[in-house]
CSV table of C-alpha atoms and ligand atoms in Angstrom, one decimal:
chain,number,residue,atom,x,y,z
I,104,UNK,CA,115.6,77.5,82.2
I,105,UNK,CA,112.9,78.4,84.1
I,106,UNK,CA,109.6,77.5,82.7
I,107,UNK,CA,106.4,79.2,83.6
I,108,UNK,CA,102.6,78.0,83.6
I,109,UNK,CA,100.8,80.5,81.6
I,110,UNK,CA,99.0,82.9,83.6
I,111,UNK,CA,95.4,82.4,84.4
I,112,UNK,CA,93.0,84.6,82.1
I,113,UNK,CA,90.0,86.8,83.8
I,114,UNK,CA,87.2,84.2,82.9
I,115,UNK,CA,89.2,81.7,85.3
I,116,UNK,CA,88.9,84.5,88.3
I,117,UNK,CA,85.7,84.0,90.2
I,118,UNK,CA,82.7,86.9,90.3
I,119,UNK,CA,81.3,89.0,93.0
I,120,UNK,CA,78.5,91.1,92.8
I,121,UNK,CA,79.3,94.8,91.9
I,122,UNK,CA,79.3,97.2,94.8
I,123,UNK,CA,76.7,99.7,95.0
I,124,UNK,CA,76.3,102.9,96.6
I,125,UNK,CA,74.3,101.7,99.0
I,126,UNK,CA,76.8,99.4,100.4
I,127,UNK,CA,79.1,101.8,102.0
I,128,UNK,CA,80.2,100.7,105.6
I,129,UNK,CA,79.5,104.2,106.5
I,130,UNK,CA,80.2,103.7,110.4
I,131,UNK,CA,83.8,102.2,110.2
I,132,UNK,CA,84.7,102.6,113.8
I,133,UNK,CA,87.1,105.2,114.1
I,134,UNK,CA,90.0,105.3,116.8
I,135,UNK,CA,92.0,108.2,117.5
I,136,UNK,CA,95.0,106.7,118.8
I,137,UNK,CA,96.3,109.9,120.3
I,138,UNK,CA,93.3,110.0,123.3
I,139,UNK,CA,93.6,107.7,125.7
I,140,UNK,CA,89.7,106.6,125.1
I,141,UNK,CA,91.9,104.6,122.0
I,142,UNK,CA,91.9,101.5,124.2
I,143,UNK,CA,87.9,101.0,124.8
I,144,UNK,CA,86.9,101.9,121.5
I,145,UNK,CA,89.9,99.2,120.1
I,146,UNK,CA,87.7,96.7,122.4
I,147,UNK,CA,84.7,97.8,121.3
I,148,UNK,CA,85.1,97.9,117.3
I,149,UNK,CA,86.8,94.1,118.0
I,150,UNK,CA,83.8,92.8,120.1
I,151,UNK,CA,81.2,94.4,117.1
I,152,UNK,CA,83.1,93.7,113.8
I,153,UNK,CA,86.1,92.7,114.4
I,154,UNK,CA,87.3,96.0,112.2
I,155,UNK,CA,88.5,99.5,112.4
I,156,UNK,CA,90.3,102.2,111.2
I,157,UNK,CA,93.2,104.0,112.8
I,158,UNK,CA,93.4,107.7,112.8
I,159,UNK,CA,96.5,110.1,114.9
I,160,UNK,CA,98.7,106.9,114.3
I,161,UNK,CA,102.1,109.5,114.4
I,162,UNK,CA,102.8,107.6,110.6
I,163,UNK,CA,104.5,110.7,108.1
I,164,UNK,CA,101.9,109.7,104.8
I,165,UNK,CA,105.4,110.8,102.8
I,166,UNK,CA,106.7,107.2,104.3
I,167,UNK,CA,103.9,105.1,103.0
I,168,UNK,CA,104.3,107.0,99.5
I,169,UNK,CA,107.6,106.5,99.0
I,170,UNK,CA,106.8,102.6,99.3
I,171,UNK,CA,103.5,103.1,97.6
I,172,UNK,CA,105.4,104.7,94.2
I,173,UNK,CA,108.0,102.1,94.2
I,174,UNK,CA,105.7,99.5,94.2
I,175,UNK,CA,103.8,100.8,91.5
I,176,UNK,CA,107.5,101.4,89.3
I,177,UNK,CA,107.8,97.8,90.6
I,178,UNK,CA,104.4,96.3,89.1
I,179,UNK,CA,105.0,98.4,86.2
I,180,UNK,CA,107.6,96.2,84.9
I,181,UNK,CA,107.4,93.4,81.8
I,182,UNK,CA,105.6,90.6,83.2
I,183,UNK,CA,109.0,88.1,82.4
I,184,UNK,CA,110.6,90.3,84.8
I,185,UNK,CA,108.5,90.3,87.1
I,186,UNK,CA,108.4,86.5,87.0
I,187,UNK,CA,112.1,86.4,88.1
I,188,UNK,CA,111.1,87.7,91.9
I,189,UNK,CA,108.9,84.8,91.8
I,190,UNK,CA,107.4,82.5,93.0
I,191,UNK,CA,106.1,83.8,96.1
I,192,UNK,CA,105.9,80.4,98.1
I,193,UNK,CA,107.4,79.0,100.2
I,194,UNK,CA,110.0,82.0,101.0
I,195,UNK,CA,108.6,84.9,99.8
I,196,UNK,CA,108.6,86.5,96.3
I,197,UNK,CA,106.6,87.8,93.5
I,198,UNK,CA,102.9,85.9,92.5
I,199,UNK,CA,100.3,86.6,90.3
I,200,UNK,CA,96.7,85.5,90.5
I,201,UNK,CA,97.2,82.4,92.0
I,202,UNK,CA,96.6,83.0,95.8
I,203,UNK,CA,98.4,80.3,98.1
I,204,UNK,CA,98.9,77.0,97.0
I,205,UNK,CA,95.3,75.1,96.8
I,206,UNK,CA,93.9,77.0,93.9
I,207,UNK,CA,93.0,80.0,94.5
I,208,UNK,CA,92.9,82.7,92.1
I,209,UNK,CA,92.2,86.7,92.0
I,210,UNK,CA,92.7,89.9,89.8
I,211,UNK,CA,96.1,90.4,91.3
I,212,UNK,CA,99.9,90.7,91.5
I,213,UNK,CA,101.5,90.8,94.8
I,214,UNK,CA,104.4,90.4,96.6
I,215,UNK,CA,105.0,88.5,99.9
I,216,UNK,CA,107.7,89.3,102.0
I,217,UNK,CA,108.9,87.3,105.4
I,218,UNK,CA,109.5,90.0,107.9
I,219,UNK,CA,112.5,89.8,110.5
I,220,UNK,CA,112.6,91.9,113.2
I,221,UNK,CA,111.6,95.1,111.8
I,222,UNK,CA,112.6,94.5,108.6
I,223,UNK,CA,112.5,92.2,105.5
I,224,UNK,CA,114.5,89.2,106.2
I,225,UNK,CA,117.9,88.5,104.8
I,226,UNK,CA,116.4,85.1,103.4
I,227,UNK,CA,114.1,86.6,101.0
I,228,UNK,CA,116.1,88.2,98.0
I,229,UNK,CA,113.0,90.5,96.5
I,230,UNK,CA,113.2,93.1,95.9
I,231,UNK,CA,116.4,93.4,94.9
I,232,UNK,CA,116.3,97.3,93.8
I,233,UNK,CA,118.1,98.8,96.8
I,234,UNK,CA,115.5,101.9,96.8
I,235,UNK,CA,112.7,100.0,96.5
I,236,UNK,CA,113.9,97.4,99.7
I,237,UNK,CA,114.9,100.9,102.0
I,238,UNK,CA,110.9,102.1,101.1
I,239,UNK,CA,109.4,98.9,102.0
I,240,UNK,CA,111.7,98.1,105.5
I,241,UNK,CA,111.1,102.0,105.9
I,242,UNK,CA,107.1,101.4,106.0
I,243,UNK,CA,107.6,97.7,107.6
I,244,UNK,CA,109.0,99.3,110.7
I,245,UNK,CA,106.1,102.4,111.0
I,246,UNK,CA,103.3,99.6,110.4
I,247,UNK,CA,105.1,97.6,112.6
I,248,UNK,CA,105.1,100.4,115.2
I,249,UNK,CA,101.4,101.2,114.7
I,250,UNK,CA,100.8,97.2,115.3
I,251,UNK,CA,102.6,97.4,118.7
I,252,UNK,CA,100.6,100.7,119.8
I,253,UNK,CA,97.2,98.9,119.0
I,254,UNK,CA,98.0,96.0,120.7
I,255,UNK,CA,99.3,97.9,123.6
I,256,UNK,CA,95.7,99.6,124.0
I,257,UNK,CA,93.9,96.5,123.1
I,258,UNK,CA,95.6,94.8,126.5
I,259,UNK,CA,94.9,97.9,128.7
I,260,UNK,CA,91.5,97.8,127.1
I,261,UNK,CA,91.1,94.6,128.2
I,262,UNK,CA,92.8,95.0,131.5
I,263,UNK,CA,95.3,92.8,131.1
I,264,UNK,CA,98.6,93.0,132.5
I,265,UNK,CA,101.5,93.9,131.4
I,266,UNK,CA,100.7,96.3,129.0
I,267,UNK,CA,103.1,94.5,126.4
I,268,UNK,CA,101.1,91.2,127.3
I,269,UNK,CA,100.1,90.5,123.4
I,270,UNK,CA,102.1,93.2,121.7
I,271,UNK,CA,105.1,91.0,122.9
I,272,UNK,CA,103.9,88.0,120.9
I,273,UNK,CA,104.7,89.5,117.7
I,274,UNK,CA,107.8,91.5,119.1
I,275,UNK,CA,109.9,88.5,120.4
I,276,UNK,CA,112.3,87.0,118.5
I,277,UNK,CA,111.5,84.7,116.4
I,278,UNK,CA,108.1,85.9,115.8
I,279,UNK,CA,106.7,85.2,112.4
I,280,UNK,CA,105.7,88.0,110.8
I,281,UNK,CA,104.9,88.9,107.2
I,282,UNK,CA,104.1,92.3,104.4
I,283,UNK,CA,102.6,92.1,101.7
I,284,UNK,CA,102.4,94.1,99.1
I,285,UNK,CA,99.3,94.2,96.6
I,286,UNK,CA,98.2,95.4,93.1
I,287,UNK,CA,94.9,95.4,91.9
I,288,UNK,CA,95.3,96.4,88.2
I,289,UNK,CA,91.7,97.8,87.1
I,290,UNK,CA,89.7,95.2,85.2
I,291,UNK,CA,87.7,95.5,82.5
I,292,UNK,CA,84.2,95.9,83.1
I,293,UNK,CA,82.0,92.7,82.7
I,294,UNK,CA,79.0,94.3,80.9
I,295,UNK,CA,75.5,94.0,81.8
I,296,UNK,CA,76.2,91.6,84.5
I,297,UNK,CA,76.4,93.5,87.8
I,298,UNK,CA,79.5,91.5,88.6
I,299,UNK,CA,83.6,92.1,88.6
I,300,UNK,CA,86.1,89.9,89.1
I,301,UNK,CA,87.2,88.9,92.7
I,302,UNK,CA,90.6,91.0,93.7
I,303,UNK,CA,91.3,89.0,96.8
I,304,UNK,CA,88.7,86.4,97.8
I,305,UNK,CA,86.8,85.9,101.1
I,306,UNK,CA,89.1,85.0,103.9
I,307,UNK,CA,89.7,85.7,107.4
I,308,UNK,CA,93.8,86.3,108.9
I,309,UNK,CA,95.3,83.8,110.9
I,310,UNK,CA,97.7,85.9,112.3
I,311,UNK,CA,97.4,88.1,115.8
I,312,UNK,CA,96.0,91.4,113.6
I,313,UNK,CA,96.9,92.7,110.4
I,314,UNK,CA,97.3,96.4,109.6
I,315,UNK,CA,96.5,97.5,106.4
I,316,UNK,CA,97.0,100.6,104.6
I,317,UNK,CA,96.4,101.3,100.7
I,318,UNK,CA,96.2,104.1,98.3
I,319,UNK,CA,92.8,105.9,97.3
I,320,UNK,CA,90.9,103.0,95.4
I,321,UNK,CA,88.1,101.3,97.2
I,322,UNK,CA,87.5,97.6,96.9
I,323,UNK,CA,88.2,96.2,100.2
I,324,UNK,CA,84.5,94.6,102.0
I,325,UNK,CA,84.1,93.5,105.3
I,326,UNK,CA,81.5,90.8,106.7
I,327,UNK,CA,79.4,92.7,109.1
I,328,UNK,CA,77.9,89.9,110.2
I,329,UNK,CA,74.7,91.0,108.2
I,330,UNK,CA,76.6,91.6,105.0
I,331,UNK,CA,79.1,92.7,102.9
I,332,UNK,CA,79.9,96.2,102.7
I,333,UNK,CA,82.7,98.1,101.2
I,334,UNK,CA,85.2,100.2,103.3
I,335,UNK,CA,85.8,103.7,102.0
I,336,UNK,CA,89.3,103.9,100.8
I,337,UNK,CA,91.7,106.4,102.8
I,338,UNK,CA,95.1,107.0,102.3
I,339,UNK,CA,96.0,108.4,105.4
I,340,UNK,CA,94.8,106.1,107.8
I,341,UNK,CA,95.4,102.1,108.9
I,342,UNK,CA,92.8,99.4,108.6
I,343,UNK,CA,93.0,97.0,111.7
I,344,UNK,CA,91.7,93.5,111.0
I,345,UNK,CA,91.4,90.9,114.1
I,346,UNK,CA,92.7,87.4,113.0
I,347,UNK,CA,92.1,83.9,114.4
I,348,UNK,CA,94.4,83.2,116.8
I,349,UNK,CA,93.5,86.6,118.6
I,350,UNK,CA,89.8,85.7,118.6
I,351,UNK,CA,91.2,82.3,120.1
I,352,UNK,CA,92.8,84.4,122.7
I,353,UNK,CA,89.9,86.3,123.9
I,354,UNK,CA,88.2,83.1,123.8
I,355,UNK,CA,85.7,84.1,121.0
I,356,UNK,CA,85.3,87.7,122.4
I,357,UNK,CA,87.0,89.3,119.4
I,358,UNK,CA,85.6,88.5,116.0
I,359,UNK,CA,88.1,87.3,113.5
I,360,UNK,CA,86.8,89.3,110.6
I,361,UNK,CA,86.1,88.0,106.9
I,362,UNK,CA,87.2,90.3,104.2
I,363,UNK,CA,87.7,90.3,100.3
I,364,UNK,CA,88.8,92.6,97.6
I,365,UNK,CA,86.6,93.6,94.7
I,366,UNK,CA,88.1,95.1,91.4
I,367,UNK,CA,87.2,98.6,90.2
I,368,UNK,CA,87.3,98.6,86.8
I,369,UNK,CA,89.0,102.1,86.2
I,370,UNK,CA,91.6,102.7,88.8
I,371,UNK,CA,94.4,100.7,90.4
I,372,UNK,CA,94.7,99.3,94.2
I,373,UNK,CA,97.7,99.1,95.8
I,374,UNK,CA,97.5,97.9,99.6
I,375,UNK,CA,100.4,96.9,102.1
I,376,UNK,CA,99.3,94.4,104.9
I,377,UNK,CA,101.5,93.7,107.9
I,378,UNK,CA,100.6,90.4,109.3
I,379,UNK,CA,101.4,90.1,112.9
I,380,UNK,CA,102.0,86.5,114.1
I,381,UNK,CA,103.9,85.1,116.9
I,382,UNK,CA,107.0,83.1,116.7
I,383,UNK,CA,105.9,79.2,115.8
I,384,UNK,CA,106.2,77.9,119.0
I,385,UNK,CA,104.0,80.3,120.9
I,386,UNK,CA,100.5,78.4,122.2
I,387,UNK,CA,97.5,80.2,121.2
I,388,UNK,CA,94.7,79.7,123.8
I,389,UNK,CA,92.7,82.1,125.6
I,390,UNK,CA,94.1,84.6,128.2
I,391,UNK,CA,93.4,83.0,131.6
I,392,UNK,CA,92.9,86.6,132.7
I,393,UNK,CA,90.0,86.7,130.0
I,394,UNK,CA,87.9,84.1,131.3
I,395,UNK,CA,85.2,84.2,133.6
I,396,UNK,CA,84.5,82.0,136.9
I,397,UNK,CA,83.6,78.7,134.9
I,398,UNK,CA,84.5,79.6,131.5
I,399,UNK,CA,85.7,77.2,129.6
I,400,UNK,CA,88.4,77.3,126.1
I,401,UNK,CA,86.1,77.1,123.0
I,402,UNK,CA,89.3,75.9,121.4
I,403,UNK,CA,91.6,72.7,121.4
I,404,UNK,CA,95.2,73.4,122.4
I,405,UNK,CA,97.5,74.2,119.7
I,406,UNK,CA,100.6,76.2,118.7
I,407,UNK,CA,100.9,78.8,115.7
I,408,UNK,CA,103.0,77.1,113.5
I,409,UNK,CA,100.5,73.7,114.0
I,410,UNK,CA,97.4,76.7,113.0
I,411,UNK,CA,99.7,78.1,110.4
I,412,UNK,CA,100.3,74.3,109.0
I,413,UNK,CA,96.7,73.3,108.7
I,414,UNK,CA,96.2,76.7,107.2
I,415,UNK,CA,98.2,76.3,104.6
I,416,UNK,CA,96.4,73.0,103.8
I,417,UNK,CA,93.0,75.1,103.2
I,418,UNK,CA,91.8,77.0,100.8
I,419,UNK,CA,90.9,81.5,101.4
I,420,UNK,CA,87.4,81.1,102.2
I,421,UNK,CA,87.5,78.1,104.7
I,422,UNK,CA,86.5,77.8,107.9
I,423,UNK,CA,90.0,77.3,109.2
I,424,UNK,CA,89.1,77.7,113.3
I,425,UNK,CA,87.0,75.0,112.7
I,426,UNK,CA,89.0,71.7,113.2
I,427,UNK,CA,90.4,73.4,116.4
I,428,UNK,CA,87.0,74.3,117.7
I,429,UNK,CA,85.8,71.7,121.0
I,430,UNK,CA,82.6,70.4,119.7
L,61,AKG,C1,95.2,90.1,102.2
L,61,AKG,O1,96.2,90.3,101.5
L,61,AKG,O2,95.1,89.2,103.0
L,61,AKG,C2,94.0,90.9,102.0
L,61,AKG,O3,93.0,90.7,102.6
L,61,AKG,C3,94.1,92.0,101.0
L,61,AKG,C4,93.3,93.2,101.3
L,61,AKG,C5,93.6,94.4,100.4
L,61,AKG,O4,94.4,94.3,99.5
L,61,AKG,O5,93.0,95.4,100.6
């Protein structure tokens, strides 16, 4: 039998302050990815925030439906079974509200999914409904595709050489790559307060990037390095966030952006994120092409799968660069 710990109740779920109108990241950096500009604005919007939003990606929207109204038949189930696609660590499966493994906790469902190739691994059994597998490897491979474009125009943007010199990190075999699916159900308002509960707490990605994509409810903030402020919500576009090890690569160049999710208390979020992370062996250290006469690595020598270890061993909102940082 499997026994359960009772789920955690909203007044165990930290508060953030409500967003306000005012708050509106109204200049997300927009790249078309169809012009070949794409590749100096992709190094601009990662030198500023770290941050942008992908338009002309060649993604058919019907694709990220399909995945999007299975996932929502998916969440829709009876929470017991729901349960049974758990638990989400260490190999991928169903969670709720408990975020990784040291205690963190948000208004959410989710599932995590180890991707191989282009395409959920055979290892991890959820989901087990055939149409609801074919949606998600369906949407897997286009975010997957749109991962390899940006990263593509991030090297040329950088002038590095060949064009496939990062986009091959998360290509090769081997490479460790993750999707994740969200749900954000609404929650109820918190009256008089100005506050509602955290969705997702403040955390950067230790990946390469991730590319996220989620229906039309808002809630997702960046750090702008002044503040938070929320990202308006569209459907038909991708959200590129710049992780650690990238900003390790372009020796501190790119910023490694902090994020969160904040609940709406009417409507429903449902986001997908594709990780992008290179196979466990690969070193992470900056691009010798990258550094200047004289410059010098920020960072101590390490590999991703000793970065994804110690990652693991934090909790969301740490400073995880931070033990690998030369002092
Ligand atoms: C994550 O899953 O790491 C997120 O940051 C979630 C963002 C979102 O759901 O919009």
């Amino acid at each position: 039998m499997v026994v359960l710990a009772n789920p955690p109740a909203v007044d165990q779920i930290p508060l953030l302050r409500s967003p306000g109108p005012t708050d509106t990241f109204a200049a997300v950096p927009v790249v078309d990815l169809s012009i070949p500009s794409a590749a100096r604005a992709i190094v601009d919007a990662c030198e500023r925030f770290g941050f942008f939003k992908v338009v002309n990606h060649g993604v058919d929207t019907a694709t990220m439906d399909r995945a999007e109204s299975e996932a929502v038949e998916f969440f829709a189930q009876a929470q017991a079974v729901k349960d049974r696609a758990g638990p989400a660590y260490p190999s991928g499966g169903y969670g709720s509200k408990r975020i990784g493994l040291n205690g963190d906790m948000g208004w959410l469902e989710y599932l995590l999914l180890a991707v191989h190739n282009a395409s959920i691994s055979d290892s991890c059994a959820v989901p087990s409904n055939a149409a609801f597998r074919a949606a998600l490897n369906e949407s897997i491979a286009a975010v997957r595709k749109v991962a390899v474009r940006v990263l593509e125009a991030m090297a040329e943007g950088l002038g590095i050489a060949p064009v496939d010199a990062l986009s091959a990190m998360v290509t090769e075999q081997g490479s460790d790559q993750v999707f994740r699916v969200n749900h954000y159900p609404p929650c109820p308002a918190l009256p008089g307060l100005g506050c509602s509960a955290t969705g997702f707490g403040e955390h950067t990605d230790p990946q390469i990037i991730s590319v996220l994509r989620s229906n039309g409810t808002s809630g997702l903030q960046i750090d702008d390095g002044a503040q938070w402020v929320s990202v308006p919500s569209d459907r038909d576009a991708f959200f590129v966030n710049v992780g650690d090890s990238l900003q390790v690569l372009t020796n501190g160049r790119f910023k490694s952006v902090k994020h969160r999710v904040v609940t709406n208390s009417l409507k429903s979020r449902v986001s997908f994120i594709y990780f992008a992370g290179p196979p466990l062996a690969q070193r992470i250290a900056p691009l010798p092409e990258l550094l200047r006469e004289g410059e010098e690595s920020l960072y101590k020598e390490f590999t991703w799968g000793e970065y994804k270890k110690a990652a693991y061993k934090t909790r969301l909102g740490d400073n995880r660069l931070a033990q690998f940082e030369k002092s």
